[in-house]
Amino acid sequence: MHLERNKSDKKDAKRIYEYGVERRPEIYAMPDTEYFECRSLNNAIHDLTKEITKFSNQIYSIKKCPFDTKMIEKSFEKIIKKLSEEKQNLEIILQQKLVAWEAEMLKLVTSVKGIGRRTAAELIIYTQGFKDMNSYKQLISYAGLSPTEYRSGSSIRGRVRICKQGGKQLRHILYMCGLNAKKTNSQCKALFDRLVEKGKNKKAAVIAVCNKLLKIVFGVVKNKTMYQDNFIAKSA
């Protein structure tokens, strides 16, 4: 470790040089142009979603006013309608770009029950087409769903929680997928029911389902095999 009291550009450059000599990191490769196009579209969709939510909340709050607010409500509803149309158009374009960029991967990810096209797009874009993903644990960590423990001696014993150091939007979308998968995906449903029976609260069980989904997604992508809901039963 290099513990120093002072900092300067010269010292920073030296440490970077030493890191390069000692670790020999791979030369950075610029992502494909298609990745940047898809990411820009995805970010725009997120922005439109936030605006729609904002105006929807304003309509809800303004209805509580003790005076007539119908004109304002109609104005906001028109804005929401227009924003929703633009969002839908961008989602269609995004899917077209994804097909041109990672058609096979999109097909593999969407084959998993509980993962829709919107979530598949989020996963592919966020991981740059699962680049440098060597294990499902890395994917779970990327999404901020890996467990973290806070404990010291016998007196400090914090609850095990998810770290949340990852993609907030991806985590939110995956949670909604988890709610769907615990009903439609047989493997996820079995996991959810087993954890609830053991006394786990339902929210923690849904998080476990999200991790299960990511594990399955990683498997189908790396093995380049379409998801089979009864794969275990067939191989047994």
PDB file of C-alpha atoms in Angstrom:
ATOM      1  CA  MET A   1       0.000   0.000   0.000  1.00  0.00           C
ATOM      2  CA  HIS A   2       1.130   3.540  -0.733  1.00  0.00           C
ATOM      3  CA  LEU A   3       0.031   5.677   2.204  1.00  0.00           C
ATOM      4  CA  GLU A   4       1.001   9.310   1.626  1.00  0.00           C
ATOM      5  CA  ARG A   5      -0.044  12.623   3.068  1.00  0.00           C
ATOM      6  CA  ASN A   6       0.319  14.572  -0.150  1.00  0.00           C
ATOM      7  CA  LYS A   7      -1.340  14.312  -3.539  1.00  0.00           C
ATOM      8  CA  SER A   8      -0.251  15.707  -6.901  1.00  0.00           C
ATOM      9  CA  ASP A   9      -0.711  14.976 -10.594  1.00  0.00           C
ATOM     10  CA  LYS A  10       2.854  13.681 -10.750  1.00  0.00           C
ATOM     11  CA  LYS A  11       2.258  11.171  -7.948  1.00  0.00           C
ATOM     12  CA  ASP A  12      -1.070  10.094  -9.450  1.00  0.00           C
ATOM     13  CA  ALA A  13       0.585   9.466 -12.810  1.00  0.00           C
ATOM     14  CA  LYS A  14       3.296   7.418 -11.080  1.00  0.00           C
ATOM     15  CA  ARG A  15       0.737   5.246  -9.287  1.00  0.00           C
ATOM     16  CA  ILE A  16      -1.168   4.669 -12.530  1.00  0.00           C
ATOM     17  CA  TYR A  17       2.091   3.701 -14.241  1.00  0.00           C
ATOM     18  CA  GLU A  18       2.964   1.285 -11.418  1.00  0.00           C
ATOM     19  CA  TYR A  19      -0.506  -0.245 -11.600  1.00  0.00           C
ATOM     20  CA  GLY A  20      -0.101  -0.826 -15.340  1.00  0.00           C
ATOM     21  CA  VAL A  21       3.334  -2.418 -14.917  1.00  0.00           C
ATOM     22  CA  GLU A  22       2.317  -4.668 -12.006  1.00  0.00           C
ATOM     23  CA  ARG A  23      -1.205  -5.702 -13.055  1.00  0.00           C
ATOM     24  CA  ARG A  24      -0.906  -5.461 -16.843  1.00  0.00           C
ATOM     25  CA  PRO A  25      -4.614  -4.766 -17.469  1.00  0.00           C
ATOM     26  CA  GLU A  26      -6.139  -5.481 -20.859  1.00  0.00           C
ATOM     27  CA  ILE A  27      -6.217  -2.659 -23.381  1.00  0.00           C
ATOM     28  CA  TYR A  28      -9.578  -0.925 -23.318  1.00  0.00           C
ATOM     29  CA  ALA A  29     -11.768  -1.656 -26.323  1.00  0.00           C
ATOM     30  CA  MET A  30     -14.458   0.824 -27.293  1.00  0.00           C
ATOM     31  CA  PRO A  31     -17.946  -0.782 -27.300  1.00  0.00           C
ATOM     32  CA  ASP A  32     -19.841  -1.183 -30.557  1.00  0.00           C
ATOM     33  CA  THR A  33     -21.738   1.784 -31.988  1.00  0.00           C
ATOM     34  CA  GLU A  34     -24.935  -0.261 -31.662  1.00  0.00           C
ATOM     35  CA  TYR A  35     -24.387  -0.399 -27.897  1.00  0.00           C
ATOM     36  CA  PHE A  36     -24.281   3.390 -27.610  1.00  0.00           C
ATOM     37  CA  GLU A  37     -27.399   3.708 -29.783  1.00  0.00           C
ATOM     38  CA  CYS A  38     -29.303   1.226 -27.618  1.00  0.00           C
ATOM     39  CA  ARG A  39     -28.081   2.823 -24.391  1.00  0.00           C
ATOM     40  CA  SER A  40     -29.179   6.288 -25.551  1.00  0.00           C
ATOM     41  CA  LEU A  41     -32.634   4.973 -26.452  1.00  0.00           C
ATOM     42  CA  ASN A  42     -32.870   3.150 -23.136  1.00  0.00           C
ATOM     43  CA  ASN A  43     -31.920   6.276 -21.188  1.00  0.00           C
ATOM     44  CA  ALA A  44     -34.531   8.280 -23.087  1.00  0.00           C
ATOM     45  CA  ILE A  45     -37.172   5.689 -22.182  1.00  0.00           C
ATOM     46  CA  HIS A  46     -36.175   5.994 -18.513  1.00  0.00           C
ATOM     47  CA  ASP A  47     -36.493   9.791 -18.704  1.00  0.00           C
ATOM     48  CA  LEU A  48     -39.948   9.581 -20.281  1.00  0.00           C
ATOM     49  CA  THR A  49     -41.038   7.076 -17.640  1.00  0.00           C
ATOM     50  CA  LYS A  50     -39.977   9.475 -14.892  1.00  0.00           C
ATOM     51  CA  GLU A  51     -41.916  12.322 -16.525  1.00  0.00           C
ATOM     52  CA  ILE A  52     -45.040  10.175 -16.855  1.00  0.00           C
ATOM     53  CA  THR A  53     -44.776   9.211 -13.190  1.00  0.00           C
ATOM     54  CA  LYS A  54     -44.271  12.841 -12.192  1.00  0.00           C
ATOM     55  CA  PHE A  55     -47.389  14.090 -13.977  1.00  0.00           C
ATOM     56  CA  SER A  56     -49.425  11.103 -12.757  1.00  0.00           C
ATOM     57  CA  ASN A  57     -48.469  11.966  -9.176  1.00  0.00           C
ATOM     58  CA  GLN A  58     -49.369  15.601  -9.768  1.00  0.00           C
ATOM     59  CA  ILE A  59     -52.821  14.599 -11.008  1.00  0.00           C
ATOM     60  CA  TYR A  60     -53.309  12.442  -7.929  1.00  0.00           C
ATOM     61  CA  SER A  61     -52.298  15.268  -5.571  1.00  0.00           C
ATOM     62  CA  ILE A  62     -54.186  18.024  -7.345  1.00  0.00           C
ATOM     63  CA  LYS A  63     -57.436  16.064  -7.085  1.00  0.00           C
ATOM     64  CA  LYS A  64     -57.208  16.581  -3.324  1.00  0.00           C
ATOM     65  CA  CYS A  65     -57.537  20.353  -3.721  1.00  0.00           C
ATOM     66  CA  PRO A  66     -60.819  21.895  -2.434  1.00  0.00           C
ATOM     67  CA  PHE A  67     -61.477  23.682  -5.758  1.00  0.00           C
ATOM     68  CA  ASP A  68     -62.129  22.747  -9.385  1.00  0.00           C
ATOM     69  CA  THR A  69     -58.982  21.370 -11.029  1.00  0.00           C
ATOM     70  CA  LYS A  70     -60.466  19.642 -14.083  1.00  0.00           C
ATOM     71  CA  MET A  71     -58.700  21.937 -16.576  1.00  0.00           C
ATOM     72  CA  ILE A  72     -55.316  21.213 -15.018  1.00  0.00           C
ATOM     73  CA  GLU A  73     -56.066  17.495 -14.887  1.00  0.00           C
ATOM     74  CA  LYS A  74     -57.004  17.417 -18.574  1.00  0.00           C
ATOM     75  CA  SER A  75     -53.848  19.310 -19.481  1.00  0.00           C
ATOM     76  CA  PHE A  76     -51.667  16.856 -17.547  1.00  0.00           C
ATOM     77  CA  GLU A  77     -53.527  13.876 -19.027  1.00  0.00           C
ATOM     78  CA  LYS A  78     -52.784  15.163 -22.538  1.00  0.00           C
ATOM     79  CA  ILE A  79     -49.102  15.451 -21.642  1.00  0.00           C
ATOM     80  CA  ILE A  80     -49.102  11.912 -20.211  1.00  0.00           C
ATOM     81  CA  LYS A  81     -50.772  10.578 -23.349  1.00  0.00           C
ATOM     82  CA  LYS A  82     -48.190  12.244 -25.591  1.00  0.00           C
ATOM     83  CA  LEU A  83     -45.282  11.077 -23.436  1.00  0.00           C
ATOM     84  CA  SER A  84     -46.660   7.522 -23.427  1.00  0.00           C
ATOM     85  CA  GLU A  85     -46.890   7.537 -27.221  1.00  0.00           C
ATOM     86  CA  GLU A  86     -43.309   8.737 -27.542  1.00  0.00           C
ATOM     87  CA  LYS A  87     -42.166   6.130 -25.029  1.00  0.00           C
ATOM     88  CA  GLN A  88     -43.907   3.377 -26.975  1.00  0.00           C
ATOM     89  CA  ASN A  89     -42.283   4.529 -30.220  1.00  0.00           C
ATOM     90  CA  LEU A  90     -38.827   4.531 -28.629  1.00  0.00           C
ATOM     91  CA  GLU A  91     -39.398   1.048 -27.211  1.00  0.00           C
ATOM     92  CA  ILE A  92     -40.227  -0.246 -30.695  1.00  0.00           C
ATOM     93  CA  ILE A  93     -37.086   1.370 -32.136  1.00  0.00           C
ATOM     94  CA  LEU A  94     -34.998  -0.009 -29.254  1.00  0.00           C
ATOM     95  CA  GLN A  95     -36.197  -3.549 -29.946  1.00  0.00           C
ATOM     96  CA  GLN A  96     -35.301  -3.123 -33.627  1.00  0.00           C
ATOM     97  CA  LYS A  97     -31.807  -1.912 -32.694  1.00  0.00           C
ATOM     98  CA  LEU A  98     -31.347  -4.816 -30.291  1.00  0.00           C
ATOM     99  CA  VAL A  99     -32.317  -7.302 -32.982  1.00  0.00           C
ATOM    100  CA  ALA A 100     -29.709  -5.739 -35.282  1.00  0.00           C
ATOM    101  CA  TRP A 101     -27.070  -5.776 -32.521  1.00  0.00           C
ATOM    102  CA  GLU A 102     -27.687  -8.909 -30.414  1.00  0.00           C
ATOM    103  CA  ALA A 103     -30.553 -10.843 -32.025  1.00  0.00           C
ATOM    104  CA  GLU A 104     -29.508 -14.273 -30.739  1.00  0.00           C
ATOM    105  CA  MET A 105     -28.873 -13.036 -27.219  1.00  0.00           C
ATOM    106  CA  LEU A 106     -32.225 -11.237 -27.120  1.00  0.00           C
ATOM    107  CA  LYS A 107     -33.939 -14.449 -28.163  1.00  0.00           C
ATOM    108  CA  LEU A 108     -32.131 -16.448 -25.470  1.00  0.00           C
ATOM    109  CA  VAL A 109     -32.863 -14.018 -22.637  1.00  0.00           C
ATOM    110  CA  THR A 110     -36.548 -13.599 -23.512  1.00  0.00           C
ATOM    111  CA  SER A 111     -36.958 -17.387 -23.577  1.00  0.00           C
ATOM    112  CA  VAL A 112     -36.719 -17.366 -19.761  1.00  0.00           C
ATOM    113  CA  LYS A 113     -40.189 -17.343 -18.207  1.00  0.00           C
ATOM    114  CA  GLY A 114     -40.595 -14.153 -16.205  1.00  0.00           C
ATOM    115  CA  ILE A 115     -38.197 -12.084 -18.331  1.00  0.00           C
ATOM    116  CA  GLY A 116     -39.946  -9.796 -20.808  1.00  0.00           C
ATOM    117  CA  ARG A 117     -38.503  -7.900 -23.749  1.00  0.00           C
ATOM    118  CA  ARG A 118     -38.103  -4.727 -21.699  1.00  0.00           C
ATOM    119  CA  THR A 119     -36.098  -6.520 -19.000  1.00  0.00           C
ATOM    120  CA  ALA A 120     -34.069  -8.379 -21.621  1.00  0.00           C
ATOM    121  CA  ALA A 121     -33.155  -5.062 -23.219  1.00  0.00           C
ATOM    122  CA  GLU A 122     -32.128  -3.657 -19.839  1.00  0.00           C
ATOM    123  CA  LEU A 123     -29.930  -6.667 -19.077  1.00  0.00           C
ATOM    124  CA  ILE A 124     -28.212  -6.738 -22.472  1.00  0.00           C
ATOM    125  CA  ILE A 125     -27.540  -2.997 -22.496  1.00  0.00           C
ATOM    126  CA  TYR A 126     -26.438  -2.777 -18.859  1.00  0.00           C
ATOM    127  CA  THR A 127     -23.936  -5.629 -19.269  1.00  0.00           C
ATOM    128  CA  GLN A 128     -22.844  -4.610 -22.814  1.00  0.00           C
ATOM    129  CA  GLY A 129     -24.046  -7.916 -24.176  1.00  0.00           C
ATOM    130  CA  PHE A 130     -22.861  -9.841 -21.076  1.00  0.00           C
ATOM    131  CA  LYS A 131     -19.305  -8.795 -21.833  1.00  0.00           C
ATOM    132  CA  ASP A 132     -16.796  -9.853 -19.151  1.00  0.00           C
ATOM    133  CA  MET A 133     -19.507 -11.749 -17.263  1.00  0.00           C
ATOM    134  CA  ASN A 134     -17.657 -14.861 -16.078  1.00  0.00           C
ATOM    135  CA  SER A 135     -20.148 -16.052 -13.457  1.00  0.00           C
ATOM    136  CA  TYR A 136     -23.751 -15.529 -12.439  1.00  0.00           C
ATOM    137  CA  LYS A 137     -22.475 -14.020  -9.168  1.00  0.00           C
ATOM    138  CA  GLN A 138     -20.967 -11.130 -11.132  1.00  0.00           C
ATOM    139  CA  LEU A 139     -24.323 -10.555 -12.817  1.00  0.00           C
ATOM    140  CA  ILE A 140     -26.128 -10.548  -9.467  1.00  0.00           C
ATOM    141  CA  SER A 141     -23.549  -8.105  -8.094  1.00  0.00           C
ATOM    142  CA  TYR A 142     -23.994  -5.851 -11.155  1.00  0.00           C
ATOM    143  CA  ALA A 143     -27.698  -5.621 -10.361  1.00  0.00           C
ATOM    144  CA  GLY A 144     -27.002  -4.758  -6.714  1.00  0.00           C
ATOM    145  CA  LEU A 145     -28.765  -7.899  -5.472  1.00  0.00           C
ATOM    146  CA  SER A 146     -25.851  -9.670  -3.789  1.00  0.00           C
ATOM    147  CA  PRO A 147     -26.238 -10.135  -0.003  1.00  0.00           C
ATOM    148  CA  THR A 148     -24.130  -8.065   2.364  1.00  0.00           C
ATOM    149  CA  GLU A 149     -23.455  -8.808   6.022  1.00  0.00           C
ATOM    150  CA  TYR A 150     -22.607  -6.371   8.837  1.00  0.00           C
ATOM    151  CA  ARG A 151     -21.153  -8.144  11.871  1.00  0.00           C
ATOM    152  CA  SER A 152     -18.425  -7.536  14.409  1.00  0.00           C
ATOM    153  CA  GLY A 153     -17.739  -9.820  17.371  1.00  0.00           C
ATOM    154  CA  SER A 154     -20.778 -10.955  19.319  1.00  0.00           C
ATOM    155  CA  SER A 155     -22.369  -7.563  19.968  1.00  0.00           C
ATOM    156  CA  ILE A 156     -22.849  -6.166  16.451  1.00  0.00           C
ATOM    157  CA  ARG A 157     -25.035  -8.367  14.292  1.00  0.00           C
ATOM    158  CA  GLY A 158     -26.771  -6.461  11.537  1.00  0.00           C
ATOM    159  CA  ARG A 159     -29.378  -7.997   9.285  1.00  0.00           C
ATOM    160  CA  VAL A 160     -28.219  -9.497   5.993  1.00  0.00           C
ATOM    161  CA  ARG A 161     -29.400  -7.174   3.226  1.00  0.00           C
ATOM    162  CA  ILE A 162     -28.801  -6.676  -0.477  1.00  0.00           C
ATOM    163  CA  CYS A 163     -25.908  -4.314  -1.178  1.00  0.00           C
ATOM    164  CA  LYS A 164     -27.818  -2.120  -3.698  1.00  0.00           C
ATOM    165  CA  GLN A 165     -24.478  -1.106  -5.257  1.00  0.00           C
ATOM    166  CA  GLY A 166     -25.517  -1.561  -8.843  1.00  0.00           C
ATOM    167  CA  GLY A 167     -28.127  -0.640 -11.401  1.00  0.00           C
ATOM    168  CA  LYS A 168     -31.087   0.869  -9.541  1.00  0.00           C
ATOM    169  CA  GLN A 169     -33.385   0.795 -12.561  1.00  0.00           C
ATOM    170  CA  LEU A 170     -32.331  -2.746 -13.448  1.00  0.00           C
ATOM    171  CA  ARG A 171     -32.982  -3.849  -9.868  1.00  0.00           C
ATOM    172  CA  HIS A 172     -36.449  -2.283  -9.920  1.00  0.00           C
ATOM    173  CA  ILE A 173     -37.362  -3.989 -13.201  1.00  0.00           C
ATOM    174  CA  LEU A 174     -36.023  -7.327 -11.956  1.00  0.00           C
ATOM    175  CA  TYR A 175     -38.123  -7.057  -8.803  1.00  0.00           C
ATOM    176  CA  MET A 176     -41.256  -6.682 -10.929  1.00  0.00           C
ATOM    177  CA  CYS A 177     -40.087  -9.696 -12.948  1.00  0.00           C
ATOM    178  CA  GLY A 178     -39.653 -11.616  -9.694  1.00  0.00           C
ATOM    179  CA  LEU A 179     -43.268 -10.925  -8.756  1.00  0.00           C
ATOM    180  CA  ASN A 180     -44.310 -12.356 -12.117  1.00  0.00           C
ATOM    181  CA  ALA A 181     -41.865 -15.278 -12.142  1.00  0.00           C
ATOM    182  CA  LYS A 182     -42.986 -16.610  -8.753  1.00  0.00           C
ATOM    183  CA  LYS A 183     -46.309 -17.362 -10.450  1.00  0.00           C
ATOM    184  CA  THR A 184     -45.339 -18.284 -14.026  1.00  0.00           C
ATOM    185  CA  ASN A 185     -41.891 -19.898 -13.710  1.00  0.00           C
ATOM    186  CA  SER A 186     -42.035 -23.352 -12.070  1.00  0.00           C
ATOM    187  CA  GLN A 187     -38.454 -23.167 -10.717  1.00  0.00           C
ATOM    188  CA  CYS A 188     -38.976 -19.693  -9.269  1.00  0.00           C
ATOM    189  CA  LYS A 189     -42.368 -20.643  -7.834  1.00  0.00           C
ATOM    190  CA  ALA A 190     -40.876 -23.671  -6.089  1.00  0.00           C
ATOM    191  CA  LEU A 191     -38.088 -21.500  -4.630  1.00  0.00           C
ATOM    192  CA  PHE A 192     -40.512 -18.805  -3.458  1.00  0.00           C
ATOM    193  CA  ASP A 193     -42.894 -21.289  -1.815  1.00  0.00           C
ATOM    194  CA  ARG A 194     -40.021 -23.134  -0.107  1.00  0.00           C
ATOM    195  CA  LEU A 195     -38.569 -19.946   1.384  1.00  0.00           C
ATOM    196  CA  VAL A 196     -41.948 -18.692   2.598  1.00  0.00           C
ATOM    197  CA  GLU A 197     -42.638 -22.051   4.237  1.00  0.00           C
ATOM    198  CA  LYS A 198     -39.303 -21.760   6.074  1.00  0.00           C
ATOM    199  CA  GLY A 199     -40.387 -18.409   7.526  1.00  0.00           C
ATOM    200  CA  LYS A 200     -38.721 -15.950   5.130  1.00  0.00           C
ATOM    201  CA  ASN A 201     -40.707 -12.771   4.549  1.00  0.00           C
ATOM    202  CA  LYS A 202     -42.198 -12.510   1.075  1.00  0.00           C
ATOM    203  CA  LYS A 203     -40.067  -9.552  -0.020  1.00  0.00           C
ATOM    204  CA  ALA A 204     -36.851 -11.439   0.768  1.00  0.00           C
ATOM    205  CA  ALA A 205     -38.257 -14.449  -1.089  1.00  0.00           C
ATOM    206  CA  VAL A 206     -38.916 -12.281  -4.164  1.00  0.00           C
ATOM    207  CA  ILE A 207     -35.301 -11.038  -4.034  1.00  0.00           C
ATOM    208  CA  ALA A 208     -34.189 -14.677  -4.022  1.00  0.00           C
ATOM    209  CA  VAL A 209     -36.383 -15.242  -7.078  1.00  0.00           C
ATOM    210  CA  CYS A 210     -34.681 -12.288  -8.801  1.00  0.00           C
ATOM    211  CA  ASN A 211     -31.288 -13.875  -8.140  1.00  0.00           C
ATOM    212  CA  LYS A 212     -32.608 -17.182  -9.465  1.00  0.00           C
ATOM    213  CA  LEU A 213     -33.752 -15.450 -12.661  1.00  0.00           C
ATOM    214  CA  LEU A 214     -30.324 -13.886 -13.158  1.00  0.00           C
ATOM    215  CA  LYS A 215     -28.682 -17.261 -12.594  1.00  0.00           C
ATOM    216  CA  ILE A 216     -30.945 -18.819 -15.234  1.00  0.00           C
ATOM    217  CA  VAL A 217     -30.352 -15.945 -17.670  1.00  0.00           C
ATOM    218  CA  PHE A 218     -26.587 -16.284 -17.264  1.00  0.00           C
ATOM    219  CA  GLY A 219     -26.869 -20.013 -17.921  1.00  0.00           C
ATOM    220  CA  VAL A 220     -28.871 -19.728 -21.140  1.00  0.00           C
ATOM    221  CA  VAL A 221     -26.610 -16.957 -22.475  1.00  0.00           C
ATOM    222  CA  LYS A 222     -23.316 -18.688 -21.723  1.00  0.00           C
ATOM    223  CA  ASN A 223     -24.534 -22.099 -22.914  1.00  0.00           C
ATOM    224  CA  LYS A 224     -26.374 -20.561 -25.879  1.00  0.00           C
ATOM    225  CA  THR A 225     -29.355 -22.762 -25.132  1.00  0.00           C
ATOM    226  CA  MET A 226     -33.008 -21.767 -25.024  1.00  0.00           C
ATOM    227  CA  TYR A 227     -34.620 -21.957 -21.602  1.00  0.00           C
ATOM    228  CA  GLN A 228     -36.539 -25.143 -20.769  1.00  0.00           C
ATOM    229  CA  ASP A 229     -38.886 -24.923 -17.811  1.00  0.00           C
ATOM    230  CA  ASN A 230     -38.706 -28.673 -17.131  1.00  0.00           C
ATOM    231  CA  PHE A 231     -35.007 -29.123 -17.954  1.00  0.00           C
ATOM    232  CA  ILE A 232     -34.183 -30.646 -14.548  1.00  0.00           C
ATOM    233  CA  ALA A 233     -37.058 -33.095 -14.807  1.00  0.00           C
ATOM    234  CA  LYS A 234     -35.914 -34.177 -18.287  1.00  0.00           C
ATOM    235  CA  SER A 235     -32.294 -34.690 -17.248  1.00  0.00           C
ATOM    236  CA  ALA A 236     -33.195 -36.589 -14.059  1.00  0.00           C
TER     237      ALA A 236
END
